[in-house]
């Protein structure tokens, strides 16, 4: 037991010993009116290039630190450049190592910084706040609330932001509150469950605090409330209130205050649950949001209308059914392979599609009707191949066209075998 503890602390020391800097290209987003109203340019927001330097991002010991270089400030600071410098020590940004490799993996990094006002900002004169939203594809999403720190050796004042800069020309800040999600995009099956993660961390967590959480679903421009929760760290059992609007949704109020875990659990998923979920948290002075996408998908149940097709001297119909799938797009392809064909051929006549049928749960059913001509040789294999987003690989169903009298031969052959076996048993 002691060994394990020692080992654990050693690992922490080693990994804490190597750190790297992450430099992100961001946009400073400001309300145009705040800049003196640029009058009639259309967009109410202006964007200015800015840099976010995350200092001392911990690097795991397996990492090849040779490839990671520390941030070197320009030797002649450009007073107009906007560079936010942030130490990443406490709270630690979860999954921040994704940012170390975003470049090499060609991941698109989206970073936006804007001005932020905490609630009761008047209590902290002199402090300025910014909000940085960082997204890396489906791998990383975090919103940092940055508070400015007075630089030790202030040399200049930023001409536009009117804030003191370090000698290197950076604006020194620290993370005071952050929100993040480990599940940027969540898949869910119809009637299944989904877990939408939303977490928050604070630099100075008060011993007693009330936290408010709200989850909303944004769908086709409409916002629908899923649930609201209010939790207090000092409240006895039952002191928290959870107001559920969507049945089969839940949140663990105790985890909200103890772990900063405001995750939403959904069960009995329906197609209508698909969309953009917004997790809003208010904790003391700070508030923030995280966005989680829920994508519903359900693979089609694929079947043919007939178990067997026996030549009858006239054309017959064979239907391929795709039942209860989502989303809408599905591909069906008919192919045939006669005994003389070396490989299956896609049929030139792909039959006719039914119209989509939508069920009460939002899933779809679609059929393709193929007319099998009377002169199709016996032994021909007819195959319907279905491709759909919810299927890892296409699904095929097939049958073999039988000659009218093969059935009888087969029947007689079967009878003979069974009879033979019977006598064999009796004689033994
Ligand atoms: C957050 O809480 C939920 C329960 O509501 C739990 O299932 C999940 O594992 C927790 N997630 C994290 C990252 O702690």
Coordinates of C-alpha atoms and ligand atoms in Angstrom, one line a residue:
X1 CA 0.0 0.0 0.0
X2 CA 2.8 2.4 1.0
X3 CA 4.7 1.5 -2.2
X4 CA 1.7 2.5 -4.3
X5 CA 1.4 5.9 -2.5
X6 CA 5.1 6.6 -3.0
X7 CA 5.0 5.6 -6.6
X8 CA 2.0 7.9 -7.1
X9 CA 3.7 10.9 -5.7
X10 CA 6.9 10.3 -7.6
X11 CA 4.9 10.3 -10.9
X12 CA 3.4 13.6 -10.0
X13 CA 6.8 15.1 -9.3
X14 CA 8.2 13.9 -12.6
X15 CA 5.4 15.1 -14.7
X16 CA 5.2 18.4 -12.9
X17 CA 8.9 18.9 -13.7
X18 CA 8.4 19.2 -17.4
X19 CA 6.2 21.9 -18.7
X20 CA 5.6 23.5 -22.1
X21 CA 4.0 26.7 -23.4
X22 CA 1.1 26.6 -25.8
X23 CA 0.6 29.6 -28.1
X24 CA -2.8 30.0 -29.7
X25 CA -3.9 32.3 -32.4
X26 CA -7.2 33.9 -31.3
X27 CA -9.5 36.7 -32.1
X28 CA -10.4 39.4 -29.7
X29 CA -14.1 39.9 -30.2
X30 CA -15.5 43.3 -29.2
X31 CA -18.9 45.0 -29.7
X32 CA -18.4 47.5 -32.4
X33 CA -20.2 50.1 -30.5
X34 CA -17.7 49.8 -27.7
X35 CA -15.0 51.0 -30.1
X36 CA -17.0 54.2 -30.9
X37 CA -19.5 52.6 -33.3
X38 CA -18.0 52.1 -36.7
X39 CA -21.4 53.1 -38.1
X40 CA -23.2 50.9 -40.6
X41 CA -20.5 48.3 -41.3
X42 CA -23.1 45.6 -40.7
X43 CA -21.6 43.3 -38.1
X44 CA -22.2 44.4 -34.5
X45 CA -18.8 42.7 -33.6
X46 CA -15.3 43.5 -34.5
X47 CA -12.5 40.9 -34.5
X48 CA -8.9 41.7 -33.9
X49 CA -6.1 39.1 -34.0
X50 CA -4.8 38.2 -30.6
X51 CA -2.5 35.6 -29.1
X52 CA -3.1 33.5 -26.0
X53 CA 0.0 32.1 -24.4
X54 CA -0.7 29.3 -21.9
X55 CA 2.5 29.1 -19.8
X56 CA 3.7 26.0 -18.1
X57 CA 1.3 23.4 -19.4
X58 CA 2.3 20.1 -17.7
X59 CA 3.7 17.5 -20.1
X60 CA 3.6 13.8 -19.3
X61 CA 6.9 12.1 -18.8
X62 CA 6.5 9.9 -21.9
X63 CA 6.3 13.1 -24.0
X64 CA 9.3 13.9 -26.3
X65 CA 10.0 17.4 -24.9
X66 CA 12.6 18.1 -27.7
X67 CA 9.7 19.0 -30.0
X68 CA 8.1 21.4 -27.5
X69 CA 9.6 24.8 -27.4
X70 CA 9.0 27.5 -24.8
X71 CA 7.4 30.8 -25.8
X72 CA 9.9 33.4 -26.8
X73 CA 8.5 36.9 -26.7
X74 CA 9.5 39.3 -29.5
X75 CA 12.7 41.2 -28.7
X76 CA 11.1 44.4 -29.7
X77 CA 7.6 44.3 -28.2
X78 CA 4.9 45.5 -30.6
X79 CA 2.7 47.8 -28.5
X80 CA -0.4 47.2 -30.8
X81 CA -0.2 43.4 -30.5
X82 CA -2.6 41.8 -28.1
X83 CA -0.9 38.9 -26.2
X84 CA -2.6 37.3 -23.2
X85 CA -0.2 35.4 -21.0
X86 CA -1.8 32.9 -18.6
X87 CA -0.1 30.5 -16.2
X88 CA -1.8 27.1 -16.2
X89 CA -1.2 25.8 -12.7
X90 CA -4.3 26.0 -10.6
X91 CA -7.0 25.2 -11.7
X92 CA -5.4 22.9 -14.2
X93 CA -7.2 23.0 -17.6
X94 CA -8.5 19.4 -18.2
X95 CA -7.3 17.7 -21.4
X96 CA -5.0 20.6 -22.1
X97 CA -2.4 18.2 -23.6
X98 CA -4.7 18.1 -26.7
X99 CA -3.5 21.6 -27.4
X100 CA 0.2 20.6 -27.4
X101 CA -0.4 18.4 -30.5
X102 CA -3.2 20.3 -32.3
X103 CA -0.6 21.5 -34.8
X104 CA 0.9 18.1 -35.7
X105 CA -2.5 16.5 -36.0
X106 CA -3.7 19.3 -38.2
X107 CA -6.6 20.0 -35.9
X108 CA -8.4 23.2 -36.4
X109 CA -8.2 25.4 -33.2
X110 CA -10.9 28.0 -32.7
X111 CA -10.1 30.6 -30.0
X112 CA -12.2 33.7 -29.2
X113 CA -11.5 36.1 -26.4
X114 CA -13.9 38.7 -25.2
X115 CA -14.4 41.1 -22.3
X116 CA -16.2 39.6 -19.3
X117 CA -17.9 41.1 -16.3
X118 CA -18.3 38.9 -13.2
X119 CA -21.4 39.4 -11.1
X120 CA -20.7 42.1 -8.5
X121 CA -17.6 43.2 -10.4
X122 CA -17.6 46.5 -8.5
X123 CA -16.2 44.5 -5.5
X124 CA -12.9 44.1 -7.3
X125 CA -11.8 47.5 -8.6
X126 CA -8.7 47.4 -10.8
X127 CA -9.3 43.8 -11.9
X128 CA -10.2 43.2 -15.5
X129 CA -11.7 40.0 -16.8
X130 CA -11.7 38.2 -20.1
X131 CA -13.3 35.1 -21.4
X132 CA -11.4 32.8 -23.7
X133 CA -13.4 30.0 -25.6
X134 CA -11.1 27.3 -27.0
X135 CA -12.4 24.5 -29.3
X136 CA -10.4 21.9 -31.1
X137 CA -12.8 19.8 -33.2
X138 CA -14.5 17.1 -31.2
X139 CA -11.4 16.7 -29.0
X140 CA -11.4 19.7 -26.7
X141 CA -13.7 22.4 -25.6
X142 CA -13.1 24.8 -22.7
X143 CA -14.0 28.3 -21.6
X144 CA -11.5 30.1 -19.4
X145 CA -12.3 33.2 -17.3
X146 CA -9.1 35.2 -17.1
X147 CA -8.4 37.8 -14.5
X148 CA -5.6 40.4 -15.1
X149 CA -2.7 40.4 -12.7
X150 CA -0.6 43.5 -12.1
X151 CA 2.7 42.8 -13.8
X152 CA 5.8 43.0 -11.5
X153 CA 7.8 45.2 -13.9
X154 CA 5.2 47.1 -15.7
X155 CA 6.8 48.9 -18.6
X156 CA 4.0 50.0 -20.9
X157 CA 0.3 50.4 -21.1
X158 CA -1.6 48.8 -23.9
X159 CA -2.8 51.6 -26.1
X160 CA -6.1 50.1 -26.9
X161 CA -6.9 48.0 -23.8
X162 CA -5.5 50.7 -21.5
X163 CA -4.0 47.9 -19.3
X164 CA -0.4 47.6 -18.0
X165 CA 1.8 45.2 -19.9
X166 CA 4.9 43.1 -18.9
X167 CA 8.3 43.9 -20.2
X168 CA 7.7 41.3 -22.9
X169 CA 4.6 43.2 -24.0
X170 CA 2.1 40.6 -22.7
X171 CA -1.0 41.1 -20.6
X172 CA -0.5 38.9 -17.5
X173 CA -3.6 36.9 -16.4
X174 CA -4.6 33.9 -14.4
X175 CA -7.5 31.5 -14.8
X176 CA -10.0 32.1 -12.0
X177 CA -12.9 30.0 -13.4
X178 CA -13.2 27.5 -16.2
X179 CA -15.8 25.3 -17.8
X180 CA -15.1 22.3 -20.0
X181 CA -16.6 19.2 -21.5
X182 CA -15.2 15.7 -22.1
X183 CA -18.0 15.0 -24.5
X184 CA -18.1 17.6 -27.3
X185 CA -20.2 15.4 -29.5
X186 CA -22.2 12.4 -28.1
X187 CA -23.7 9.6 -30.1
X188 CA -27.0 8.1 -28.9
X189 CA -29.3 5.3 -30.1
X190 CA -33.1 5.5 -30.2
X191 CA -34.4 4.3 -26.8
X192 CA -30.8 4.3 -25.5
X193 CA -29.1 6.5 -22.9
X194 CA -26.7 9.4 -23.2
X195 CA -24.3 11.1 -20.8
X196 CA -23.5 14.8 -21.6
X197 CA -20.5 16.0 -19.6
X198 CA -20.2 19.5 -18.3
X199 CA -17.6 20.4 -15.7
X200 CA -16.4 23.6 -14.0
X201 CA -13.4 24.5 -11.8
X202 CA -12.7 27.5 -9.6
X203 CA -9.4 29.0 -8.5
X204 CA -10.7 30.1 -5.1
X205 CA -13.5 27.8 -4.2
X206 CA -15.5 29.1 -1.2
X207 CA -16.3 26.6 1.5
X208 CA -20.0 27.4 1.2
X209 CA -21.4 28.1 -2.2
X210 CA -24.6 27.9 -4.1
X211 CA -24.3 26.7 -7.7
X212 CA -27.0 27.0 -10.3
X213 CA -27.1 24.8 -13.3
X214 CA -29.4 24.9 -16.3
X215 CA -29.4 22.6 -19.3
X216 CA -31.2 23.8 -22.5
X217 CA -31.7 22.1 -25.9
X218 CA -31.3 24.4 -28.9
X219 CA -33.1 22.9 -31.8
X220 CA -34.0 24.6 -35.1
X221 CA -33.8 28.1 -33.4
X222 CA -35.9 27.1 -30.5
X223 CA -34.6 26.7 -26.9
X224 CA -36.2 24.1 -24.7
X225 CA -35.4 23.8 -21.0
X226 CA -34.3 20.3 -20.0
X227 CA -33.7 20.8 -16.3
X228 CA -32.5 23.3 -13.7
X229 CA -30.7 22.6 -10.5
X230 CA -29.7 24.6 -7.5
X231 CA -27.2 23.0 -5.1
X232 CA -25.5 24.3 -1.9
X233 CA -22.4 22.9 -0.5
X234 CA -23.5 23.3 3.1
X235 CA -27.1 22.0 2.6
X236 CA -28.2 18.8 4.3
X237 CA -29.8 16.1 2.3
X238 CA -32.8 17.5 0.4
X239 CA -31.5 21.0 0.4
X240 CA -30.8 20.9 -3.3
X241 CA -33.6 21.5 -5.8
X242 CA -33.8 19.9 -9.2
X243 CA -36.5 21.0 -11.5
X244 CA -36.9 18.4 -14.4
X245 CA -38.7 19.5 -17.5
X246 CA -37.8 16.6 -19.8
X247 CA -38.8 13.3 -18.2
X248 CA -36.0 10.7 -18.0
X249 CA -33.3 13.4 -17.5
X250 CA -31.2 13.7 -14.4
X251 CA -28.3 15.5 -12.7
X252 CA -26.4 14.5 -9.6
X253 CA -26.8 17.7 -7.4
X254 CA -24.2 16.4 -4.9
X255 CA -21.6 16.0 -7.6
X256 CA -22.4 19.6 -8.8
X257 CA -21.0 21.2 -5.6
X258 CA -18.4 18.5 -4.6
X259 CA -16.8 17.8 -8.0
X260 CA -17.9 20.7 -10.2
X261 CA -19.6 18.0 -12.3
X262 CA -22.9 19.3 -13.8
X263 CA -23.3 16.4 -16.2
X264 CA -26.7 15.6 -17.7
X265 CA -28.0 12.0 -18.1
X266 CA -30.7 11.3 -20.6
X267 CA -32.5 8.0 -21.1
X268 CA -35.2 6.8 -23.4
X269 CA -33.7 8.8 -26.2
X270 CA -35.9 9.9 -29.1
X271 CA -35.0 11.4 -32.4
X272 CA -36.4 14.7 -31.2
X273 CA -33.6 14.8 -28.5
X274 CA -31.0 15.4 -31.1
X275 CA -29.5 18.9 -31.1
X276 CA -27.2 21.3 -29.4
X277 CA -27.3 21.2 -25.6
X278 CA -26.1 24.3 -23.6
X279 CA -24.9 23.8 -20.0
X280 CA -25.0 27.1 -18.0
X281 CA -23.4 27.3 -14.6
X282 CA -23.5 30.2 -12.1
X283 CA -21.1 29.7 -9.2
X284 CA -20.6 32.7 -7.0
X285 CA -19.3 35.6 -9.1
X286 CA -18.7 33.5 -12.2
X287 CA -20.9 32.1 -14.9
X288 CA -20.2 30.3 -18.1
X289 CA -21.5 27.9 -20.7
X290 CA -20.5 24.8 -22.5
X291 CA -22.0 23.3 -25.6
X292 CA -22.5 19.6 -26.2
X293 CA -23.9 18.0 -29.4
X294 CA -26.1 15.0 -29.2
X295 CA -26.4 13.0 -32.4
X296 CA -29.1 10.4 -32.6
X297 CA -28.6 7.5 -35.0
X298 CA -30.3 4.2 -35.4
X299 CA -29.2 1.6 -38.0
X300 CA -32.0 0.2 -40.3
X301 CA -33.3 -3.3 -39.8
X302 CA -32.8 -4.8 -43.3
X303 CA -34.9 -7.6 -44.7
X304 CA -36.3 -9.0 -47.9
X305 CA -40.0 -9.5 -48.5
X306 CA -39.6 -13.2 -49.5
X307 CA -37.7 -16.1 -48.0
X308 CA -37.5 -17.8 -51.4
X309 CA -38.3 -17.0 -55.0
X310 CA -39.4 -19.9 -57.2
X311 CA -39.6 -19.5 -60.9
X312 CA -43.2 -19.2 -62.0
X313 CA -43.0 -18.2 -65.6
X314 CA -44.1 -14.6 -65.0
X315 CA -42.4 -11.6 -63.5
X316 CA -42.4 -11.4 -59.7
X317 CA -41.8 -8.7 -57.1
X318 CA -39.1 -8.7 -54.5
X319 CA -39.0 -5.9 -51.8
X320 CA -36.0 -4.8 -49.7
X321 CA -37.1 -3.2 -46.5
X322 CA -35.1 -0.8 -44.3
X323 CA -37.0 -0.3 -41.1
X324 CA -36.9 2.2 -38.3
X325 CA -33.6 4.0 -39.0
X326 CA -32.3 7.6 -38.5
X327 CA -31.1 9.9 -39.9
X328 CA -33.0 10.0 -43.2
X329 CA -30.3 9.2 -45.7
X330 CA -30.0 5.5 -46.7
X331 CA -28.7 3.8 -49.9
X332 CA -30.1 0.6 -51.3
X333 CA -28.5 -1.2 -54.2
X334 CA -29.7 -4.3 -56.0
X335 CA -27.2 -6.7 -57.5
X336 CA -27.5 -10.1 -59.1
X337 CA -25.2 -13.0 -59.8
X338 CA -26.3 -15.8 -62.2
X339 CA -24.5 -19.2 -61.9
X340 CA -22.5 -18.2 -65.0
X341 CA -21.4 -14.8 -63.7
X342 CA -18.0 -14.7 -62.2
X343 CA -19.1 -11.9 -59.8
X344 CA -22.2 -10.0 -58.8
X345 CA -23.4 -7.2 -61.2
X346 CA -25.2 -4.1 -60.1
X347 CA -28.6 -4.3 -61.8
X348 CA -29.3 -1.6 -64.4
X349 CA -32.9 -1.4 -63.2
X350 CA -32.8 -0.6 -59.5
X351 CA -36.5 -1.0 -59.0
X352 CA -38.6 1.7 -57.4
X353 CA -38.5 3.3 -54.0
X354 CA -41.5 3.7 -51.7
X355 CA -41.9 7.1 -50.1
X356 CA -40.3 7.5 -46.7
X357 CA -42.6 6.5 -43.8
X358 CA -41.9 8.3 -40.5
X359 CA -42.9 6.6 -37.3
X360 CA -44.0 8.2 -34.0
X361 CA -40.5 8.0 -32.6
X362 CA -39.1 9.9 -35.5
X363 CA -37.4 7.0 -37.2
X364 CA -37.9 6.2 -40.9
X365 CA -38.9 3.1 -43.0
X366 CA -38.1 2.9 -46.7
X367 CA -38.6 0.0 -49.2
X368 CA -37.2 -0.7 -52.7
X369 CA -39.3 -2.9 -55.0
X370 CA -37.5 -4.9 -57.6
X371 CA -39.3 -6.6 -60.5
X372 CA -37.7 -10.0 -61.2
X373 CA -38.2 -11.0 -64.8
X374 CA -39.6 -14.4 -65.7
X375 CA -36.4 -15.4 -67.5
X376 CA -34.0 -15.0 -64.6
X377 CA -31.9 -18.2 -64.6
X378 CA -32.4 -20.6 -61.7
X379 CA -29.6 -20.3 -59.2
X380 CA -29.3 -16.5 -59.6
X381 CA -28.4 -14.8 -56.4
X382 CA -30.3 -11.5 -55.8
X383 CA -28.8 -9.2 -53.2
X384 CA -29.9 -5.9 -51.6
X385 CA -27.1 -3.9 -50.1
X386 CA -27.8 -1.1 -47.6
X387 CA -25.5 1.7 -46.5
X388 CA -26.4 4.0 -43.7
X389 CA -24.5 6.4 -41.4
X390 CA -25.3 4.2 -38.3
X391 CA -23.8 1.1 -40.0
X392 CA -20.0 0.6 -39.8
X393 CA -20.1 -1.3 -43.1
X394 CA -23.0 -2.0 -45.6
X395 CA -25.4 -4.8 -44.8
X396 CA -26.5 -7.3 -47.4
X397 CA -29.5 -9.6 -47.6
X398 CA -29.9 -12.1 -50.5
X399 CA -31.8 -15.0 -51.8
X400 CA -31.3 -17.5 -54.7
X401 CA -33.9 -17.9 -57.4
X402 CA -35.0 -21.6 -57.5
X403 CA -36.3 -23.6 -60.5
X404 CA -39.9 -24.6 -60.1
X405 CA -39.1 -28.3 -59.9
X406 CA -35.9 -28.1 -57.9
X407 CA -38.1 -27.8 -54.8
X408 CA -39.6 -31.2 -55.6
X409 CA -36.2 -32.8 -56.2
X410 CA -34.9 -31.4 -53.0
X411 CA -37.9 -32.7 -51.2
X412 CA -37.5 -36.2 -52.6
X413 CA -33.8 -36.1 -51.9
X414 CA -34.5 -35.0 -48.3
X415 CA -37.1 -37.8 -47.9
X416 CA -34.7 -40.4 -49.2
X417 CA -31.9 -39.3 -46.9
X418 CA -34.2 -39.3 -43.8
X419 CA -35.7 -42.7 -44.8
X420 CA -32.1 -44.0 -45.3
X421 CA -31.0 -42.8 -41.9
X422 CA -34.1 -44.3 -40.3
X423 CA -33.4 -47.7 -41.7
X424 CA -29.8 -47.4 -40.9
X425 CA -30.7 -46.8 -37.2
X426 CA -33.2 -49.7 -37.2
X427 CA -30.7 -52.1 -38.7
X428 CA -28.1 -51.1 -36.2
Ligands
LIG1 C1 -20.2 13.2 -13.4 O1 -21.3 12.7 -12.7 C2 -22.0 11.7 -13.4 C3 -23.3 11.4 -12.6 O2 -24.2 12.4 -12.7 C4 -21.1 10.5 -13.5 O3 -21.8 9.4 -14.2 C5 -19.9 10.9 -14.3 O4 -18.9 9.8 -14.3 C6 -19.2 12.1 -13.7 N1 -18.2 12.5 -14.6 C7 -17.0 12.9 -14.2 C8 -16.0 13.4 -15.3 O5 -16.7 13.0 -13.0

